[in-house]
Coordinates of C-alpha atoms in Angstrom, one line a residue:
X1 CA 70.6 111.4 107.7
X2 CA 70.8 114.1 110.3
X3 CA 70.1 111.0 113.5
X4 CA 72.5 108.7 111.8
X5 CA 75.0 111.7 111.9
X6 CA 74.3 112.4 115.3
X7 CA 74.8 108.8 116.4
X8 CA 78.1 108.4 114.4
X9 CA 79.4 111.5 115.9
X10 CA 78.1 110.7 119.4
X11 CA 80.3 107.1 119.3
X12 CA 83.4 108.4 117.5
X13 CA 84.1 111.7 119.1
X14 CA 84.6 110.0 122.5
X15 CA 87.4 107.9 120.5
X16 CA 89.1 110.5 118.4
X17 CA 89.7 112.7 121.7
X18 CA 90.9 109.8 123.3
X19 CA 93.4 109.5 120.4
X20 CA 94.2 112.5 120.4
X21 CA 94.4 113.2 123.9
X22 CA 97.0 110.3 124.6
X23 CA 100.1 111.3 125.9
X24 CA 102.1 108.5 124.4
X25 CA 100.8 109.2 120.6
X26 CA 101.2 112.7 121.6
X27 CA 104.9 112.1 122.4
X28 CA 105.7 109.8 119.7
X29 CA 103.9 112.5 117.1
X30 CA 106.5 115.4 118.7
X31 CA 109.4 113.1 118.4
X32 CA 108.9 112.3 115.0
X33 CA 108.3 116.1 114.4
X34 CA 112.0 117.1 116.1
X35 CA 113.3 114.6 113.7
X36 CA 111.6 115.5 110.3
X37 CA 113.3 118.7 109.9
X38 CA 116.5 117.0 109.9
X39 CA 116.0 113.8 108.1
X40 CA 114.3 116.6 105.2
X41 CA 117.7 117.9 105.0
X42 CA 119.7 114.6 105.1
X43 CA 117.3 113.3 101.9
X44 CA 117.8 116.9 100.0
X45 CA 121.2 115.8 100.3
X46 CA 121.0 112.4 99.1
X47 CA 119.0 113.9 96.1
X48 CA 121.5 116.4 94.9
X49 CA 124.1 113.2 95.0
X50 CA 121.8 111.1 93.0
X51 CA 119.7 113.6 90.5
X52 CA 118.2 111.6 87.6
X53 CA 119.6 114.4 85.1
X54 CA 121.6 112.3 82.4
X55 CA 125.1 113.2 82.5
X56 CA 124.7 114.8 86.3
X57 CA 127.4 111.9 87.3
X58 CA 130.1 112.8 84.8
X59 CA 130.2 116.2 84.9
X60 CA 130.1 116.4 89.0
X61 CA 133.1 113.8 89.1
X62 CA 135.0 115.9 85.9
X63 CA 134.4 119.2 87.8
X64 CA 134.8 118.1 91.8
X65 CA 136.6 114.9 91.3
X66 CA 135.6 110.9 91.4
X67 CA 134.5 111.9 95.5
X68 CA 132.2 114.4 94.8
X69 CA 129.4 112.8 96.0
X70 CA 131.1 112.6 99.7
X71 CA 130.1 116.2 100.7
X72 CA 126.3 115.5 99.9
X73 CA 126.7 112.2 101.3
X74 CA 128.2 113.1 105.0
X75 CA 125.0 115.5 106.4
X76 CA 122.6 112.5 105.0
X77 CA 124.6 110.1 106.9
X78 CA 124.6 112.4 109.9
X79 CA 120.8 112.9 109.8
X80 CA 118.8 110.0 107.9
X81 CA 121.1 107.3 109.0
X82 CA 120.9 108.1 113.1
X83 CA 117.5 109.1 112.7
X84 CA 116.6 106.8 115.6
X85 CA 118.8 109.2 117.7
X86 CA 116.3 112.2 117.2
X87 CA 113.2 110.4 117.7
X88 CA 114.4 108.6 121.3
X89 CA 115.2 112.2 122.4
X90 CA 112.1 114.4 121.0
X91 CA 109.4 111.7 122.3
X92 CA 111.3 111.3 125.8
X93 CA 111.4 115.7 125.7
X94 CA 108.1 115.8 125.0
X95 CA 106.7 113.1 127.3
X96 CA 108.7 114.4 130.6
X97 CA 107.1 117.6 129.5
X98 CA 103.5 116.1 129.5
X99 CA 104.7 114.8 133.4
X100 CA 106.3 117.9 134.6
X101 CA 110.0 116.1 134.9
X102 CA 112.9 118.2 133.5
X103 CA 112.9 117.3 129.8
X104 CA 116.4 117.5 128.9
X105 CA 118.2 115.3 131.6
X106 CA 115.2 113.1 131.0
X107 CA 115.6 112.8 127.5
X108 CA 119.5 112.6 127.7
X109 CA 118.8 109.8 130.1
X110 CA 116.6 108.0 126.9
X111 CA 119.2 108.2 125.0
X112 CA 121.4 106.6 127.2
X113 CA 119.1 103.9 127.7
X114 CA 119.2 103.1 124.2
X115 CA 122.8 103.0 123.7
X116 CA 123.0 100.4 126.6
X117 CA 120.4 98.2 124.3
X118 CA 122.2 99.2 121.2
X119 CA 125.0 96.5 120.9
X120 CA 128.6 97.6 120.3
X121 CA 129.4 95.3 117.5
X122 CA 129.6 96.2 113.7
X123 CA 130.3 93.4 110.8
X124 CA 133.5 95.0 108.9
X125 CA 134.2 92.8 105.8
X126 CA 137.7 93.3 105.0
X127 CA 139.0 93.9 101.2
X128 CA 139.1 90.6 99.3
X129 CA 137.0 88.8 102.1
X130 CA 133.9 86.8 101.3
X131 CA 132.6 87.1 105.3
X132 CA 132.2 90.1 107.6
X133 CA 133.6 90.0 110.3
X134 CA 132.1 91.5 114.3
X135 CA 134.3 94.3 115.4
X136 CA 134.0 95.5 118.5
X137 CA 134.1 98.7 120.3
X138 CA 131.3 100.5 117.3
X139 CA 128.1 101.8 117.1
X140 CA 126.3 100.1 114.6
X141 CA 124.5 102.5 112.2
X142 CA 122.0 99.8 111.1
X143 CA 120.2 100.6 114.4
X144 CA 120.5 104.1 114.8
X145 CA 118.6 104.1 111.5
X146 CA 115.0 103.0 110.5
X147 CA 115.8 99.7 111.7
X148 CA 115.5 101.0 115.1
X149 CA 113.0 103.3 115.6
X150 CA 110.5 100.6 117.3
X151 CA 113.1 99.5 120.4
X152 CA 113.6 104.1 120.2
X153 CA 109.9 104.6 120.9
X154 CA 109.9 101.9 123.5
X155 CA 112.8 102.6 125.3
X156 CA 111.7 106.8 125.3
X157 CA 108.7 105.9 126.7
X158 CA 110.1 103.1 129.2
X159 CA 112.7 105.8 130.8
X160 CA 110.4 108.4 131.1
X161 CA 108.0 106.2 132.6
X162 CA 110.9 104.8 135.5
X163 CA 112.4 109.1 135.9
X164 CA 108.8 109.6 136.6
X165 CA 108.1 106.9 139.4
X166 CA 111.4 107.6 140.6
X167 CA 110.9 111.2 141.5
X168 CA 107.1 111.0 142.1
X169 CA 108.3 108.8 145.1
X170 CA 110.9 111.6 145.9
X171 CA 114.1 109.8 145.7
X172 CA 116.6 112.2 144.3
X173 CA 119.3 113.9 145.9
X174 CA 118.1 117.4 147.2
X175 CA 120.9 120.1 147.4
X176 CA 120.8 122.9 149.9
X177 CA 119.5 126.2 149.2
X178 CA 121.6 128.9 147.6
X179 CA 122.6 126.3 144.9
X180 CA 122.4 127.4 141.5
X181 CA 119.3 125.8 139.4
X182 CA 122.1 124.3 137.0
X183 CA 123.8 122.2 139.9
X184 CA 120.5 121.0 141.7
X185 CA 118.5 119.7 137.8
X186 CA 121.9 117.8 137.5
X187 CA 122.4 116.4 141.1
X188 CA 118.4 115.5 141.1
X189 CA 118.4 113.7 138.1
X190 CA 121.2 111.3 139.3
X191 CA 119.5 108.8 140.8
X192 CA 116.5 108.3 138.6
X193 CA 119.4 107.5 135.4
X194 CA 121.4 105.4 137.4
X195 CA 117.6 103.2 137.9
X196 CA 116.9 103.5 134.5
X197 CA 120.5 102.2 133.5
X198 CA 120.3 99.6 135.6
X199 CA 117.1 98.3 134.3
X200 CA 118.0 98.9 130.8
X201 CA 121.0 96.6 131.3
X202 CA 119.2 94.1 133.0
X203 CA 116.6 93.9 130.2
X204 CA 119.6 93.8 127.8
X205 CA 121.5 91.0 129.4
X206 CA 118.1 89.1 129.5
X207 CA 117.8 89.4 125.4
X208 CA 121.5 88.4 125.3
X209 CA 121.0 85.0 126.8
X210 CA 117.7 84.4 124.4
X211 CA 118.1 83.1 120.4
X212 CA 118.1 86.6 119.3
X213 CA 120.6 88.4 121.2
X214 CA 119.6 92.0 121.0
X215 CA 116.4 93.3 122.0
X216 CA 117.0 95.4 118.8
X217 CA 116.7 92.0 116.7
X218 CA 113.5 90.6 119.2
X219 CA 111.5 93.9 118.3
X220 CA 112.3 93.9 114.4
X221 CA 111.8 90.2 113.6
X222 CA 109.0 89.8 116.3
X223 CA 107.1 93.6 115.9
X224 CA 108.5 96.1 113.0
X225 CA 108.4 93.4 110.2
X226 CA 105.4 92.4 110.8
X227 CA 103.8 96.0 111.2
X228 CA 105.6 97.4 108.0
X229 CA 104.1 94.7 106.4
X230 CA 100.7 96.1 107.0
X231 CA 101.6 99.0 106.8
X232 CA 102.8 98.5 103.2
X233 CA 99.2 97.1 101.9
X234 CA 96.9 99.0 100.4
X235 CA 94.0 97.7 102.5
X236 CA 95.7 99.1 105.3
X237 CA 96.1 102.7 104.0
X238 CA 92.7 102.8 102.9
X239 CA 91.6 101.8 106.7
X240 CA 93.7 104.5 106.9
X241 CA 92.5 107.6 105.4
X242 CA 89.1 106.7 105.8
X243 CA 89.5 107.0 109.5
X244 CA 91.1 110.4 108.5
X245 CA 88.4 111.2 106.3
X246 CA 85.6 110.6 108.8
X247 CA 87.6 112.1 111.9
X248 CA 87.8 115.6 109.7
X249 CA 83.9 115.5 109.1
X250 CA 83.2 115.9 112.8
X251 CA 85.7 118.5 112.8
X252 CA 88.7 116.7 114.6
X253 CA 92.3 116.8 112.9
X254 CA 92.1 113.3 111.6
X255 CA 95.4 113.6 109.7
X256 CA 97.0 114.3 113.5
X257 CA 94.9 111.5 115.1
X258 CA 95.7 108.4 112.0
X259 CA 99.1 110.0 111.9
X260 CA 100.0 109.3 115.4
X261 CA 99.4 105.7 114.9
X262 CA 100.6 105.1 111.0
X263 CA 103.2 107.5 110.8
X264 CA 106.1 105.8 112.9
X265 CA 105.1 102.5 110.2
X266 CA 105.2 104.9 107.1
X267 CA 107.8 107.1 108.0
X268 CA 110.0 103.2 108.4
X269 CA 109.0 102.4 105.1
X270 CA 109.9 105.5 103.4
X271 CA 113.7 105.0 105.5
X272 CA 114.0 101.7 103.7
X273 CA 113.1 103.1 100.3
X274 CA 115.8 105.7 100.7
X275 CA 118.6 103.3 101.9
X276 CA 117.8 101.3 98.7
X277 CA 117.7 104.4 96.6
X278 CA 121.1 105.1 98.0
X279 CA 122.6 102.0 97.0
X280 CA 121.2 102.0 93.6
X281 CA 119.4 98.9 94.2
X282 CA 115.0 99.3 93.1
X283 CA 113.1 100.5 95.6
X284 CA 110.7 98.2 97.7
X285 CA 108.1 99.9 99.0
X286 CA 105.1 101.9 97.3
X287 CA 103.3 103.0 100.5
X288 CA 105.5 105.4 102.3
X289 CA 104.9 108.7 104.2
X290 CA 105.8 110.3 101.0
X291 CA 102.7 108.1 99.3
X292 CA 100.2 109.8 101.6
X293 CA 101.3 113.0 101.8
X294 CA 102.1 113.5 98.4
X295 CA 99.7 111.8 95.9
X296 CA 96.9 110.8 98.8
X297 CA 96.2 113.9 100.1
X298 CA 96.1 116.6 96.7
X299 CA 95.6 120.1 98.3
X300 CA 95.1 118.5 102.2
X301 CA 93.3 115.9 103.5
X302 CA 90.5 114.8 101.5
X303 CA 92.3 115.9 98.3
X304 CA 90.4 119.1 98.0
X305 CA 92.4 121.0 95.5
X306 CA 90.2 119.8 92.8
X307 CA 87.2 121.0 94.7
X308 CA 88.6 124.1 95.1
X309 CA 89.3 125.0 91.5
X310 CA 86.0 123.3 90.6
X311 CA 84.4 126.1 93.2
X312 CA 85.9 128.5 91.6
X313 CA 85.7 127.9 88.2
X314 CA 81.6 126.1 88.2
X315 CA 80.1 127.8 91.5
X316 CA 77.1 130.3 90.8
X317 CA 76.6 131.0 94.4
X318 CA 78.4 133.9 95.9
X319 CA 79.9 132.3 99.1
X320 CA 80.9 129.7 97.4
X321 CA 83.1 131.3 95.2
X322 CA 84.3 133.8 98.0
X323 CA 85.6 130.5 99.9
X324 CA 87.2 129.5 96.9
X325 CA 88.8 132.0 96.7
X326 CA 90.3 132.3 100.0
X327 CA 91.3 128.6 100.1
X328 CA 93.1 128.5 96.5
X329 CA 96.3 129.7 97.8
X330 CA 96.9 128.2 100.9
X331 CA 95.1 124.4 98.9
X332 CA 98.7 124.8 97.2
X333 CA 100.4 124.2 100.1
X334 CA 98.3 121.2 100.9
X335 CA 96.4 123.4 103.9
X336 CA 92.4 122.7 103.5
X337 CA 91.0 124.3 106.6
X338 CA 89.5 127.0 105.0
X339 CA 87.2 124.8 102.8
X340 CA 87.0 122.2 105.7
X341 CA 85.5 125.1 107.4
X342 CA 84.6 127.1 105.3
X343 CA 82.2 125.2 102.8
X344 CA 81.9 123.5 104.9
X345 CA 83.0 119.8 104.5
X346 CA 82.6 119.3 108.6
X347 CA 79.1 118.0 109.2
X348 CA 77.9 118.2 105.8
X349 CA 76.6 115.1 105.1
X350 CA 76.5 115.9 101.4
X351 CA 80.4 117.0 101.2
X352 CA 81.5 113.9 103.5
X353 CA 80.9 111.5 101.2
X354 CA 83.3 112.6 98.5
X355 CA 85.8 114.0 100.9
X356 CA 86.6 110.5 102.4
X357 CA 86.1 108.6 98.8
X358 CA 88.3 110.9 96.9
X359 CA 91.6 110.1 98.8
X360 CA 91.0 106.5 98.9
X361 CA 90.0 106.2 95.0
X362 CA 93.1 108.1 94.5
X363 CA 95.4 106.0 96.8
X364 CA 93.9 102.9 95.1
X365 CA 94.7 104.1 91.4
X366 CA 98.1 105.6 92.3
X367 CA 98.7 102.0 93.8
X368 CA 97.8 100.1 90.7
X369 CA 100.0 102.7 88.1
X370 CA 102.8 102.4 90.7
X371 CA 102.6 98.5 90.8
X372 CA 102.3 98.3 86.9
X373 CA 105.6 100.8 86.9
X374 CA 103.9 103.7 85.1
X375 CA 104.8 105.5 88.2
X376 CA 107.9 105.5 89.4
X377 CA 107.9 104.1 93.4
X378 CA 108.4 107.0 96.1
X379 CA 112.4 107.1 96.6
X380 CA 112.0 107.7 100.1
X381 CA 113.3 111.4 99.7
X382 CA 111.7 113.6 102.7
X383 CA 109.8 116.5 101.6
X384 CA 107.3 118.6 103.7
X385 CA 103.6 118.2 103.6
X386 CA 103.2 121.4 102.1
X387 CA 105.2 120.7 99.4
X388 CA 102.6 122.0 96.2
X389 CA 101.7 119.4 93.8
X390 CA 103.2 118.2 90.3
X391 CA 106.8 119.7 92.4
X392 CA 106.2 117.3 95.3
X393 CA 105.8 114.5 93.0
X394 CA 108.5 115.2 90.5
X395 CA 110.5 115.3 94.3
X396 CA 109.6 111.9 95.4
X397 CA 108.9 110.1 92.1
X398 CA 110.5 111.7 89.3
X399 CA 108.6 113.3 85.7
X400 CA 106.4 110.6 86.2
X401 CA 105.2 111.7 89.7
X402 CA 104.2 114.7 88.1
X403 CA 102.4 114.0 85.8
X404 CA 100.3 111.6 87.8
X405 CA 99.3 114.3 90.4
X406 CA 98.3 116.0 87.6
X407 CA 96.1 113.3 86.3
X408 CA 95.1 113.1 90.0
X409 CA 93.7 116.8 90.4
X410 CA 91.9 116.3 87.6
X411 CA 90.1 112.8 89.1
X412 CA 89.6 114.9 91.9
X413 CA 87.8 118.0 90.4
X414 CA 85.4 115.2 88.5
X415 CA 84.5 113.6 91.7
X416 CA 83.8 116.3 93.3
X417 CA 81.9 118.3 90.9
X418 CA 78.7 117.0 91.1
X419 CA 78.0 116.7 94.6
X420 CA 79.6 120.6 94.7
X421 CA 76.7 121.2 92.2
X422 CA 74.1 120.3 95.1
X423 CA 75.3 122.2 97.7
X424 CA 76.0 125.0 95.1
X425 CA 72.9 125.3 94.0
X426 CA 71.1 125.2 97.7
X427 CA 73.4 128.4 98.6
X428 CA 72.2 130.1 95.5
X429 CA 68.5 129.4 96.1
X430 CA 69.2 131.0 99.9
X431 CA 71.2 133.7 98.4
X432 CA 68.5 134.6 96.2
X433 CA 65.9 133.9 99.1
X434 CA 67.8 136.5 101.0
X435 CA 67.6 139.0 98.2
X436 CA 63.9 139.0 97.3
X437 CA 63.0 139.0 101.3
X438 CA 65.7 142.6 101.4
X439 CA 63.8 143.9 98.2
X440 CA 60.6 143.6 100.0
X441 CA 61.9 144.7 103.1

């Protein structure tokens, strides 16, 4: 066990780091994480306008008025709905960062860049009209939204790229000295946006003469369908987490390193899921961000809150229980590293095995009573990671949600109980090693 460890660790570690270590997951990762704050607030909103409290509707509209649902409705369509906005700024900030360019002209420049791709046409379907008509002269939301993210990550990192060849090679306009820092960032970073506008526009007139007009449609019919798609199976997310899962037993933040790659894909899903819960209509997906935070990862990756109380509850041995009781509080925020650590779970071949089998049994299971509708779908609605369980689902799934993570915690403690029980008892026999060689000492 201990050579084929060695081996595994010797080929993945090279990989993880490399992972991890990329600047362009890096920046995508950052971007997402300047954005989640805001799209958080944006769903709370959305939530408090639809609550599933029977009678919530009348008695808003009685008390507020038949437009009630306006002021909860304007900072989700401020946030949620331009989301795309956020994420082409944080990933350009943070990959000018990783070069050494000025990050906000650089980023500001991104954003331009996606505006020139972003077509200026909206379809207005006029009252008592069976046909939308194109209007002109508007920005249409559909793209600022989920439906753009993919062209938003590519165009970030395609500005940056062009700001950074253009000033690595020097040509920006250098001001004298004596000239305030202000004046010389914005004089420098003149010619490198003019470039990047011009190649932006170019590339956009390019789409424009091709069948799909935008390359906004080319990347979503030609790339984002396609990914969400796998994204969306099960097979996928159990690729997943067991990446996650085996990334954490060498000690590398495999929720960081999986994330960088599926969270863009779930983070889309859970977008669409929220426009349909908007509209009323039933909600398509079932894998979401919300899906793998919330009933995938009980207590942190690997699902250890049922470990936890197991160690606390079932442990004879006194370290054991000692981490147990140091990771119970922060395991209800869904933060592990004390018993990752701690136990440990990193490079204990013993504690591996359930840690990576837990999350994917549960992801399977929570799949299954989702698809059967025992379990209300994940609405979409943005929570943070270290939401606690039971409230985290009763956020994203309703009563039901609840009650399955509780059902899940359970599963969890059950799994992990027995192999517990080994390691357990080997502490205990070195524990009581210890204290007959200090007796005799």
């Amino acid at each position: 066990m201990s050579k084929f460890t060695d081996s595994l660790e010797e080929k993945l570690m090279p990989i993880a780091g490399k992972i991890a270590e990329n600047r362009y997951l890096t920046s995508i990762r950052d971007g997402f994480m300047v954005a989640v704050p805001l799209i958080t607030i944006g769903a709370v909103f959305l939530l408090l306008a639809n609550l599933p409290i029977p009678g919530y509707s009348d008695f808003m509209a009685k008390t507020f008025g038949q437009n009630w649902s306006t002021f909860f409705m304007r900072p989700f369509e401020a946030t949620m709905s331009i989301m795309s906005i956020f994420v082409v700024f944080g990933i350009a900030y943070s990959l000018a960062g990783h070069y050494k360019i000025d990050g906000l002209s650089t980023a500001a420049t991104a954003l331009v860049a996606f505006l020139i791709f972003t077509p200026f046409i909206v379809n207005y379907t006029p009252e008592g009209a069976k046909k939308a008509i194109q209007v002109s002269g508007g920005i249409p939301v559909d793209w600022m939204g989920s439906k753009g993210l993919f062209v938003g990550i590519l165009t970030a990192i395609l500005s940056v790229e062009i700001v950074r060849f253009v000033v690595k090679r020097g040509w920006v306009i250098k001001m004298p000295k004596g000239v305030p820092p202000a004046v010389e960032k914005a004089f420098s970073a003149l010619i490198p946006a003019a470039i990047v506008a011009i190649i932006i526009d170019v590339i956009r007139m390019l789409f424009a003469m091709t069948s799909y007009g935008t390359i906004h449609q080319f990347i979503y019919t030609v790339l984002q369908i396609p990914l969400t798609r796998l994204g969306d199976t099960l097979p996928a997310t159990l690729i997943a987490n067991f990446f996650e899962g085996l990334f954490w037993s060498f000690g590398i933040h495999g929720a960081n390193v999986v994330g960088s790659v599926m969270g863009p894909i779930w983070l889309a899903l859970a977008a669409e899921n929220l426009q349909a819960f908007q509209a009323g209509h039933p909600v398509p997906h079932i894998i979401t961000q919300q899906f793998h935070d919330m009933y995938m990862l009980v207590g942190g990756s690997g699902s250890t809150l049922g470990l936890v109380l197991a160690m606390l509850f079932f442990s004879k041995s006194r370290q054991v229980k000692t981490v147990g009781k140091l990771a119970i509080v922060p395991g209800l925020f869904n933060i592990n590293e004390p018993v990752i650590f701690g136990l440990p779970i990193v490079l204990n071949p013993i504690m591996v095995i359930p840690f990576i089998l837990t999350p994917m049994i549960l992801a399977t299971l929570t799949y299954i009573v989702m698809s059967i509708g025992l379990v209300g779908h994940p609405t979409g609605v943005v929570i943070p990671w270290t939401t606690p369980p039971i409230i985290g689902g009763l956020l994203v799934s309703g009563f039901s949600g609840a009650v399955w993570q509780i059902i899940e915690l359970v599963i969890s403690f059950f799994i992990y109980l027995p192999f517990l029980r080994v390691v357990d008892r080997q502490y205990l026999e070195q524990e009581q090693a210890m204290a007959v060689e200090s007796q005799k000492g």
